[in-house]
CSV table of N, CA and C in Angstrom, one decimal:
chain,number,residue,atom,x,y,z
V,1,MET,N,0.8,-1.2,0.0
V,1,MET,CA,0.0,0.0,0.0
V,1,MET,C,0.9,1.2,0.0
V,2,VAL,N,0.6,2.2,-0.9
V,2,VAL,CA,1.3,3.4,-0.9
V,2,VAL,C,0.4,4.6,-0.6
V,3,LEU,N,0.9,5.4,0.4
V,3,LEU,CA,0.1,6.6,0.8
V,3,LEU,C,0.8,7.8,0.3
V,4,ALA,N,0.0,8.8,-0.1
V,4,ALA,CA,0.6,10.1,-0.5
V,4,ALA,C,0.0,11.2,0.3
V,5,GLY,N,0.7,12.2,0.5
V,5,GLY,CA,0.2,13.3,1.3
V,5,GLY,C,1.0,14.6,1.1
V,6,CYS,N,0.6,15.6,1.6
V,6,CYS,CA,1.2,16.9,1.4
V,6,CYS,C,1.4,17.6,2.8
V,7,ALA,N,2.6,18.0,3.1
V,7,ALA,CA,2.8,18.7,4.4
V,7,ALA,C,4.1,19.5,4.2
V,8,PRO,N,4.2,20.6,5.0
V,8,PRO,CA,5.5,21.4,4.9
V,8,PRO,C,6.6,20.5,5.3
V,9,ALA,N,7.8,20.7,4.7
V,9,ALA,CA,9.0,19.9,4.9
V,9,ALA,C,9.4,20.0,6.3
V,10,GLU,N,9.4,21.2,6.9
V,10,GLU,CA,9.8,21.4,8.3
V,10,GLU,C,8.6,21.9,9.1
V,11,GLY,N,8.6,21.5,10.4
V,11,GLY,CA,7.6,22.1,11.2
V,11,GLY,C,7.9,23.5,11.6
V,12,CYS,N,6.9,24.3,11.9
V,12,CYS,CA,7.1,25.7,12.4
V,12,CYS,C,7.7,25.7,13.8
V,13,ARG,N,8.7,26.4,14.0
V,13,ARG,CA,9.3,26.6,15.3
V,13,ARG,C,8.4,27.5,16.1
V,14,GLY,N,8.2,27.2,17.4
V,14,GLY,CA,7.4,28.0,18.2
V,14,GLY,C,8.0,29.3,18.7
V,15,TRP,N,7.3,30.3,19.0
V,15,TRP,CA,7.7,31.5,19.6
V,15,TRP,C,6.6,32.0,20.5
V,16,SER,N,6.8,32.9,21.4
V,16,SER,CA,5.8,33.4,22.2
V,16,SER,C,6.0,34.9,22.4
V,17,THR,N,5.0,35.7,22.5
V,17,THR,CA,5.0,37.1,22.7
V,17,THR,C,4.7,37.3,24.2
V,18,THR,N,5.4,38.3,24.8
V,18,THR,CA,5.1,38.6,26.2
V,18,THR,C,4.6,40.1,26.3
V,19,LEU,N,3.8,40.3,27.4
V,19,LEU,CA,3.3,41.6,27.8
V,19,LEU,C,3.8,41.8,29.2
V,20,THR,N,4.6,42.8,29.4
V,20,THR,CA,5.1,43.1,30.8
V,20,THR,C,4.3,44.2,31.3
V,21,VAL,N,3.7,44.1,32.5
V,21,VAL,CA,3.0,45.1,33.2
V,21,VAL,C,3.9,45.6,34.3
V,22,SER,N,4.2,46.9,34.3
V,22,SER,CA,4.9,47.5,35.4
V,22,SER,C,4.0,48.6,36.0
V,23,VAL,N,4.2,48.8,37.3
V,23,VAL,CA,3.4,49.8,38.1
V,23,VAL,C,4.3,50.9,38.6
V,24,GLU,N,3.7,52.1,38.6
V,24,GLU,CA,4.4,53.2,39.1
V,24,GLU,C,3.5,54.1,39.8
V,25,GLY,N,4.0,55.1,40.5
V,25,GLY,CA,3.1,56.1,41.2
V,25,GLY,C,3.1,55.9,42.7
V,26,PRO,N,2.4,56.8,43.4
V,26,PRO,CA,2.5,56.7,44.9
V,26,PRO,C,1.9,55.5,45.5
V,27,GLY,N,1.0,54.8,44.8
V,27,GLY,CA,0.5,53.5,45.4
V,27,GLY,C,1.1,52.3,44.9
V,28,SER,N,2.2,52.4,44.2
V,28,SER,CA,2.9,51.2,43.6
V,28,SER,C,3.4,50.3,44.7
V,29,GLY,N,3.8,50.8,45.8
V,29,GLY,CA,4.2,49.9,46.9
V,29,GLY,C,3.2,49.0,47.5
V,30,SER,N,1.9,49.4,47.3
V,30,SER,CA,0.8,48.6,47.8
V,30,SER,C,0.4,47.4,46.9
V,31,VAL,N,1.0,47.4,45.7
V,31,VAL,CA,0.6,46.4,44.7
V,31,VAL,C,1.3,45.0,45.0
V,32,ALA,N,0.5,44.0,45.1
V,32,ALA,CA,1.1,42.6,45.3
V,32,ALA,C,0.7,41.7,44.2
V,33,ASP,N,-0.2,42.0,43.4
V,33,ASP,CA,-0.6,41.1,42.3
V,33,ASP,C,-1.2,41.9,41.1
V,34,VAL,N,-0.9,41.4,39.9
V,34,VAL,CA,-1.4,41.9,38.7
V,34,VAL,C,-2.0,40.7,37.9
V,35,ARG,N,-3.2,40.8,37.4
V,35,ARG,CA,-3.8,39.7,36.7
V,35,ARG,C,-4.2,40.3,35.3
V,36,LEU,N,-4.2,39.4,34.3
V,36,LEU,CA,-4.5,39.7,32.9
V,36,LEU,C,-5.6,38.7,32.4
V,37,CYS,N,-6.7,39.2,31.8
V,37,CYS,CA,-7.7,38.4,31.2
V,37,CYS,C,-8.1,38.9,29.9
V,38,SER,N,-8.3,38.0,28.9
V,38,SER,CA,-8.8,38.4,27.6
V,38,SER,C,-9.7,37.2,27.2
V,39,GLY,N,-11.0,37.5,27.0
V,39,GLY,CA,-11.9,36.5,26.6
V,39,GLY,C,-12.0,35.5,27.8
V,40,ASP,N,-11.8,34.2,27.4
V,40,ASP,CA,-11.9,33.1,28.4
V,40,ASP,C,-10.5,32.8,29.0
V,41,VAL,N,-9.5,33.5,28.6
V,41,VAL,CA,-8.1,33.2,29.0
V,41,VAL,C,-7.7,34.2,30.1
V,42,CYS,N,-7.3,33.7,31.3
V,42,CYS,CA,-6.8,34.6,32.3
V,42,CYS,C,-5.5,34.1,32.9
V,43,SER,N,-4.7,35.0,33.5
V,43,SER,CA,-3.5,34.5,34.2
V,43,SER,C,-3.9,33.9,35.5
V,44,ARG,N,-3.1,32.9,36.0
V,44,ARG,CA,-3.3,32.3,37.2
V,44,ARG,C,-2.0,32.1,37.9
V,45,PRO,N,-1.9,32.1,39.2
V,45,PRO,CA,-0.6,32.0,39.9
V,45,PRO,C,0.0,30.6,39.6
V,46,GLU,N,-0.8,29.6,39.4
V,46,GLU,CA,-0.2,28.3,39.2
V,46,GLU,C,0.2,28.1,37.8
V,47,ALA,N,1.3,27.4,37.6
V,47,ALA,CA,1.8,27.2,36.2
V,47,ALA,C,0.9,26.3,35.4
V,48,ILE,N,0.3,25.3,36.1
V,48,ILE,CA,-0.6,24.3,35.4
V,48,ILE,C,-1.9,24.4,36.1
V,49,THR,N,-3.0,24.7,35.3
V,49,THR,CA,-4.3,24.8,35.9
V,49,THR,C,-4.9,23.4,36.1
V,50,PRO,N,-5.5,23.2,37.3
V,50,PRO,CA,-6.0,21.9,37.6
V,50,PRO,C,-7.2,21.5,36.7
V,51,ASP,N,-7.9,22.5,36.2
V,51,ASP,CA,-9.1,22.1,35.3
V,51,ASP,C,-8.7,22.1,33.8
V,52,GLY,N,-7.4,22.4,33.5
V,52,GLY,CA,-7.0,22.4,32.1
V,52,GLY,C,-7.4,23.6,31.3
V,53,ALA,N,-8.0,24.6,32.0
V,53,ALA,CA,-8.4,25.9,31.3
V,53,ALA,C,-7.1,26.6,30.7
V,54,PRO,N,-7.3,27.3,29.6
V,54,PRO,CA,-6.2,28.1,29.1
V,54,PRO,C,-5.8,29.2,30.0
V,55,THR,N,-4.5,29.5,30.1
V,55,THR,CA,-4.1,30.6,31.0
V,55,THR,C,-2.9,31.3,30.3
V,56,TYR,N,-2.7,32.5,30.8
V,56,TYR,CA,-1.5,33.3,30.5
V,56,TYR,C,-0.4,33.0,31.5
V,57,PRO,N,0.6,32.2,31.2
V,57,PRO,CA,1.7,32.0,32.2
V,57,PRO,C,2.3,33.3,32.7
V,58,LEU,N,2.7,33.4,33.9
V,58,LEU,CA,3.1,34.6,34.6
V,58,LEU,C,4.5,34.4,35.2
V,59,ALA,N,5.4,35.4,35.1
V,59,ALA,CA,6.6,35.4,35.7
V,59,ALA,C,6.9,36.8,36.2
V,60,ARG,N,7.9,37.0,37.1
V,60,ARG,CA,8.3,38.3,37.5
V,60,ARG,C,9.7,38.6,36.9
V,61,ASP,N,9.9,39.8,36.5
V,61,ASP,CA,11.2,40.2,35.9
V,61,ASP,C,12.1,40.8,37.0
V,62,GLU,N,13.3,41.0,36.7
V,62,GLU,CA,14.3,41.6,37.7
V,62,GLU,C,13.9,43.0,38.2
V,63,ASP,N,13.1,43.7,37.4
V,63,ASP,CA,12.7,45.0,37.8
V,63,ASP,C,11.4,45.0,38.5
V,64,GLY,N,10.8,43.9,38.8
V,64,GLY,CA,9.6,43.8,39.6
V,64,GLY,C,8.3,43.8,38.7
V,65,GLY,N,8.5,43.8,37.4
V,65,GLY,CA,7.3,43.8,36.5
V,65,GLY,C,6.7,42.4,36.4
V,66,TRP,N,5.4,42.3,36.0
V,66,TRP,CA,4.7,41.1,35.8
V,66,TRP,C,4.8,40.8,34.3
V,67,VAL,N,5.3,39.6,34.0
V,67,VAL,CA,5.5,39.2,32.6
V,67,VAL,C,4.5,38.1,32.2
V,68,PHE,N,3.6,38.5,31.3
V,68,PHE,CA,2.6,37.5,30.9
V,68,PHE,C,3.0,37.0,29.5
V,69,GLU,N,3.0,35.7,29.4
V,69,GLU,CA,3.2,35.0,28.1
V,69,GLU,C,1.9,34.9,27.4
V,70,VAL,N,1.7,35.7,26.3
V,70,VAL,CA,0.4,35.7,25.6
V,70,VAL,C,0.4,34.9,24.4
V,71,GLY,N,1.5,34.1,24.1
V,71,GLY,CA,1.5,33.1,23.1
V,71,GLY,C,1.7,33.7,21.7
V,72,THR,N,1.3,33.0,20.7
V,72,THR,CA,1.5,33.3,19.3
V,72,THR,C,0.4,34.2,18.7
V,73,GLU,N,-0.7,34.3,19.4
V,73,GLU,CA,-1.8,35.2,19.0
V,73,GLU,C,-2.2,36.1,20.1
V,74,PRO,N,-1.4,37.2,20.3
V,74,PRO,CA,-1.7,38.1,21.4
V,74,PRO,C,-3.0,38.8,21.3
V,75,PRO,N,-3.7,39.1,22.4
V,75,PRO,CA,-5.0,39.7,22.4
V,75,PRO,C,-5.0,41.1,21.9
V,76,ASP,N,-6.1,41.6,21.3
V,76,ASP,CA,-6.2,43.0,20.9
V,76,ASP,C,-6.6,43.9,22.1
V,77,GLU,N,-7.2,43.3,23.1
V,77,GLU,CA,-7.5,44.0,24.4
V,77,GLU,C,-7.6,43.0,25.5
V,78,ALA,N,-7.4,43.5,26.7
V,78,ALA,CA,-7.4,42.7,27.9
V,78,ALA,C,-7.9,43.5,29.1
V,79,THR,N,-8.3,42.8,30.1
V,79,THR,CA,-8.6,43.4,31.4
V,79,THR,C,-7.4,43.2,32.3
V,80,VAL,N,-6.9,44.3,32.8
V,80,VAL,CA,-5.8,44.3,33.7
V,80,VAL,C,-6.3,44.7,35.1
V,81,THR,N,-6.0,43.8,36.1
V,81,THR,CA,-6.5,44.0,37.4
V,81,THR,C,-5.2,44.1,38.3
V,82,VAL,N,-5.2,45.1,39.1
V,82,VAL,CA,-4.1,45.4,40.1
V,82,VAL,C,-4.7,45.3,41.5
V,83,ALA,N,-4.0,44.4,42.3
V,83,ALA,CA,-4.6,44.2,43.7
V,83,ALA,C,-3.5,44.3,44.7
V,84,ASP,N,-3.9,44.6,46.0
V,84,ASP,CA,-3.0,44.6,47.1
V,84,ASP,C,-2.8,43.3,47.8
V,85,ARG,N,-2.0,43.2,48.8
V,85,ARG,CA,-1.7,42.0,49.5
V,85,ARG,C,-3.0,41.3,50.1
V,86,SER,N,-4.0,42.0,50.4
V,86,SER,CA,-5.2,41.4,51.0
V,86,SER,C,-6.2,41.0,49.8
V,87,GLY,N,-5.8,41.2,48.6
V,87,GLY,CA,-6.6,40.9,47.5
V,87,GLY,C,-7.6,42.0,47.0
V,88,GLU,N,-7.6,43.1,47.7
V,88,GLU,CA,-8.5,44.2,47.3
V,88,GLU,C,-8.0,44.8,46.0
V,89,VAL,N,-9.0,44.9,45.1
V,89,VAL,CA,-8.7,45.5,43.8
V,89,VAL,C,-8.4,47.0,43.9
V,90,LEU,N,-7.2,47.4,43.4
V,90,LEU,CA,-6.9,48.8,43.4
V,90,LEU,C,-7.3,49.5,42.1
V,91,ILE,N,-7.0,48.7,41.0
V,91,ILE,CA,-7.4,49.2,39.7
V,91,ILE,C,-7.8,48.0,38.8
V,92,GLU,N,-8.9,48.2,38.1
V,92,GLU,CA,-9.3,47.2,37.1
V,92,GLU,C,-9.7,48.0,35.8
V,93,ARG,N,-9.1,47.7,34.7
V,93,ARG,CA,-9.5,48.5,33.5
V,93,ARG,C,-9.3,47.6,32.3
V,94,GLU,N,-10.1,47.9,31.3
V,94,GLU,CA,-10.0,47.4,29.9
V,94,GLU,C,-8.9,48.1,29.3
V,95,GLN,N,-8.0,47.4,28.7
V,95,GLN,CA,-6.8,48.0,28.1
V,95,GLN,C,-6.7,47.5,26.6
V,96,PRO,N,-6.9,48.4,25.6
V,96,PRO,CA,-6.6,48.1,24.3
V,96,PRO,C,-5.1,47.8,24.1
V,97,LEU,N,-4.7,46.8,23.3
V,97,LEU,CA,-3.3,46.5,23.1
V,97,LEU,C,-3.0,46.5,21.7
V,98,SER,N,-2.0,47.3,21.3
V,98,SER,CA,-1.6,47.3,19.9
V,98,SER,C,-0.2,46.6,19.8
V,99,TRP,N,0.0,45.8,18.8
V,99,TRP,CA,1.2,45.0,18.7
V,99,TRP,C,1.9,45.4,17.4
V,100,ARG,N,3.2,45.5,17.4
V,100,ARG,CA,4.0,45.7,16.2
V,100,ARG,C,4.3,44.4,15.7
V,101,LEU,N,3.9,44.1,14.4
V,101,LEU,CA,4.2,42.9,13.8
V,101,LEU,C,5.6,42.9,13.2
V,102,LEU,N,6.3,41.8,13.5
V,102,LEU,CA,7.7,41.7,13.1
V,102,LEU,C,7.9,40.9,11.8
V,103,GLY,N,6.9,40.3,11.3
V,103,GLY,CA,7.1,39.5,10.0
V,103,GLY,C,6.8,38.1,10.3
V,104,GLU,N,7.1,37.3,9.4
V,104,GLU,CA,7.0,35.8,9.5
V,104,GLU,C,8.3,35.2,9.6
V,105,PRO,N,8.9,35.2,10.8
V,105,PRO,CA,10.3,34.7,10.9
V,105,PRO,C,10.6,33.3,10.6
V,106,GLU,N,9.6,32.5,10.6
V,106,GLU,CA,9.8,31.0,10.3
V,106,GLU,C,9.2,30.6,9.0
V,107,GLY,N,8.8,31.6,8.1
V,107,GLY,CA,8.3,31.3,6.8
V,107,GLY,C,6.8,31.7,6.7
V,108,PRO,N,6.3,31.7,5.5
V,108,PRO,CA,4.9,32.2,5.3
V,108,PRO,C,3.8,31.3,5.9
V,109,GLU,N,4.1,30.1,6.2
V,109,GLU,CA,3.1,29.2,6.7
V,109,GLU,C,3.0,29.2,8.2
V,110,CYS,N,3.9,30.0,8.9
V,110,CYS,CA,4.0,29.9,10.3
V,110,CYS,C,3.4,31.1,11.0
V,111,GLY,N,2.9,32.1,10.3
V,111,GLY,CA,2.2,33.2,10.9
V,111,GLY,C,3.2,34.4,11.3
V,112,TRP,N,2.5,35.5,11.7
V,112,TRP,CA,3.3,36.7,12.0
V,112,TRP,C,3.6,36.7,13.5
V,113,ARG,N,4.8,37.2,13.8
V,113,ARG,CA,5.2,37.3,15.2
V,113,ARG,C,5.0,38.8,15.6
V,114,ALA,N,4.5,39.0,16.9
V,114,ALA,CA,4.3,40.3,17.4
V,114,ALA,C,5.5,40.6,18.4
V,115,GLN,N,5.9,41.9,18.4
V,115,GLN,CA,7.0,42.3,19.3
V,115,GLN,C,6.4,42.4,20.7
V,116,SER,N,7.2,41.8,21.7
V,116,SER,CA,6.8,41.9,23.1
V,116,SER,C,6.8,43.4,23.5
V,117,ARG,N,5.9,43.8,24.5
V,117,ARG,CA,5.8,45.2,24.8
V,117,ARG,C,5.6,45.3,26.3
V,118,THR,N,5.7,46.5,26.8
V,118,THR,CA,5.5,46.8,28.2
V,118,THR,C,4.3,47.8,28.4
V,119,LEU,N,3.5,47.6,29.4
V,119,LEU,CA,2.4,48.4,29.7
V,119,LEU,C,2.6,49.0,31.1
V,120,VAL,N,2.6,50.3,31.2
V,120,VAL,CA,2.9,50.9,32.5
V,120,VAL,C,1.6,51.4,33.1
V,121,ILE,N,1.3,51.1,34.3
V,121,ILE,CA,0.0,51.5,35.0
V,121,ILE,C,0.4,52.3,36.2
V,122,ALA,N,-0.2,53.5,36.2
V,122,ALA,CA,0.0,54.5,37.3
V,122,ALA,C,-1.0,54.1,38.5
V,123,VAL,N,-0.5,53.9,39.6
V,123,VAL,CA,-1.3,53.5,40.8
V,123,VAL,C,-1.4,54.7,41.7
V,124,PRO,N,-2.6,55.2,42.0
V,124,PRO,CA,-2.7,56.3,42.9
V,124,PRO,C,-2.5,55.9,44.4
V,125,GLU,N,-2.3,56.9,45.2
V,125,GLU,CA,-2.2,56.7,46.7
V,125,GLU,C,-3.5,55.9,47.1
V,126,PRO,N,-3.3,54.8,47.9
V,126,PRO,CA,-4.4,54.0,48.4
V,126,PRO,C,-5.3,54.9,49.3
V,127,ARG,N,-6.6,54.7,49.2
V,127,ARG,CA,-7.6,55.4,50.0
V,127,ARG,C,-7.4,55.1,51.5
V,128,GLY,N,-7.4,56.2,52.3
V,128,GLY,CA,-7.3,56.0,53.7
V,128,GLY,C,-5.9,55.6,54.2
V,129,SER,N,-4.9,55.7,53.4
V,129,SER,CA,-3.6,55.3,53.8
V,129,SER,C,-2.8,56.6,54.1
V,130,VAL,N,-2.1,56.6,55.3
V,130,VAL,CA,-1.3,57.7,55.7
V,130,VAL,C,0.1,57.5,55.1
V,131,PHE,N,0.6,56.3,55.0
V,131,PHE,CA,1.9,56.0,54.5
V,131,PHE,C,2.1,55.5,53.1
V,132,GLY,N,1.0,55.2,52.4
V,132,GLY,CA,1.0,54.8,51.0
V,132,GLY,C,1.2,53.3,50.8
V,133,THR,N,1.2,52.5,51.9
V,133,THR,CA,1.3,51.1,51.7
V,133,THR,C,0.3,50.4,52.7
V,134,ARG,N,0.0,49.2,52.4
V,134,ARG,CA,-1.0,48.5,53.2
V,134,ARG,C,-0.3,47.3,53.9
């Protein structure tokens, strides 16, 4: 039996785009957690979700930013949530995201790659705080 088929000679190498969220301003010392959601995909502190739901893996960089791996198809907008150590939400906002496309680094069948970017969020002084931290 002879089988014939058609497929690209090489598989597409993977890549991933990241979104780094950094916080600044008088309330930045109160920030303990940043979360990112777009559609049904949200960041979670666990690397592997027990229910198998899609997630944005999260890491911290050397400057204290929250680095979200948004994969090969980064979202056009996301909800960014900034919380303090007790879990109280300090800021939650819908954030449009624009991505600079870098081309098709692995060939025309492997899709466009977006340049990783940083989003800076200004955090105001926490309400009722004399010292600016909780």
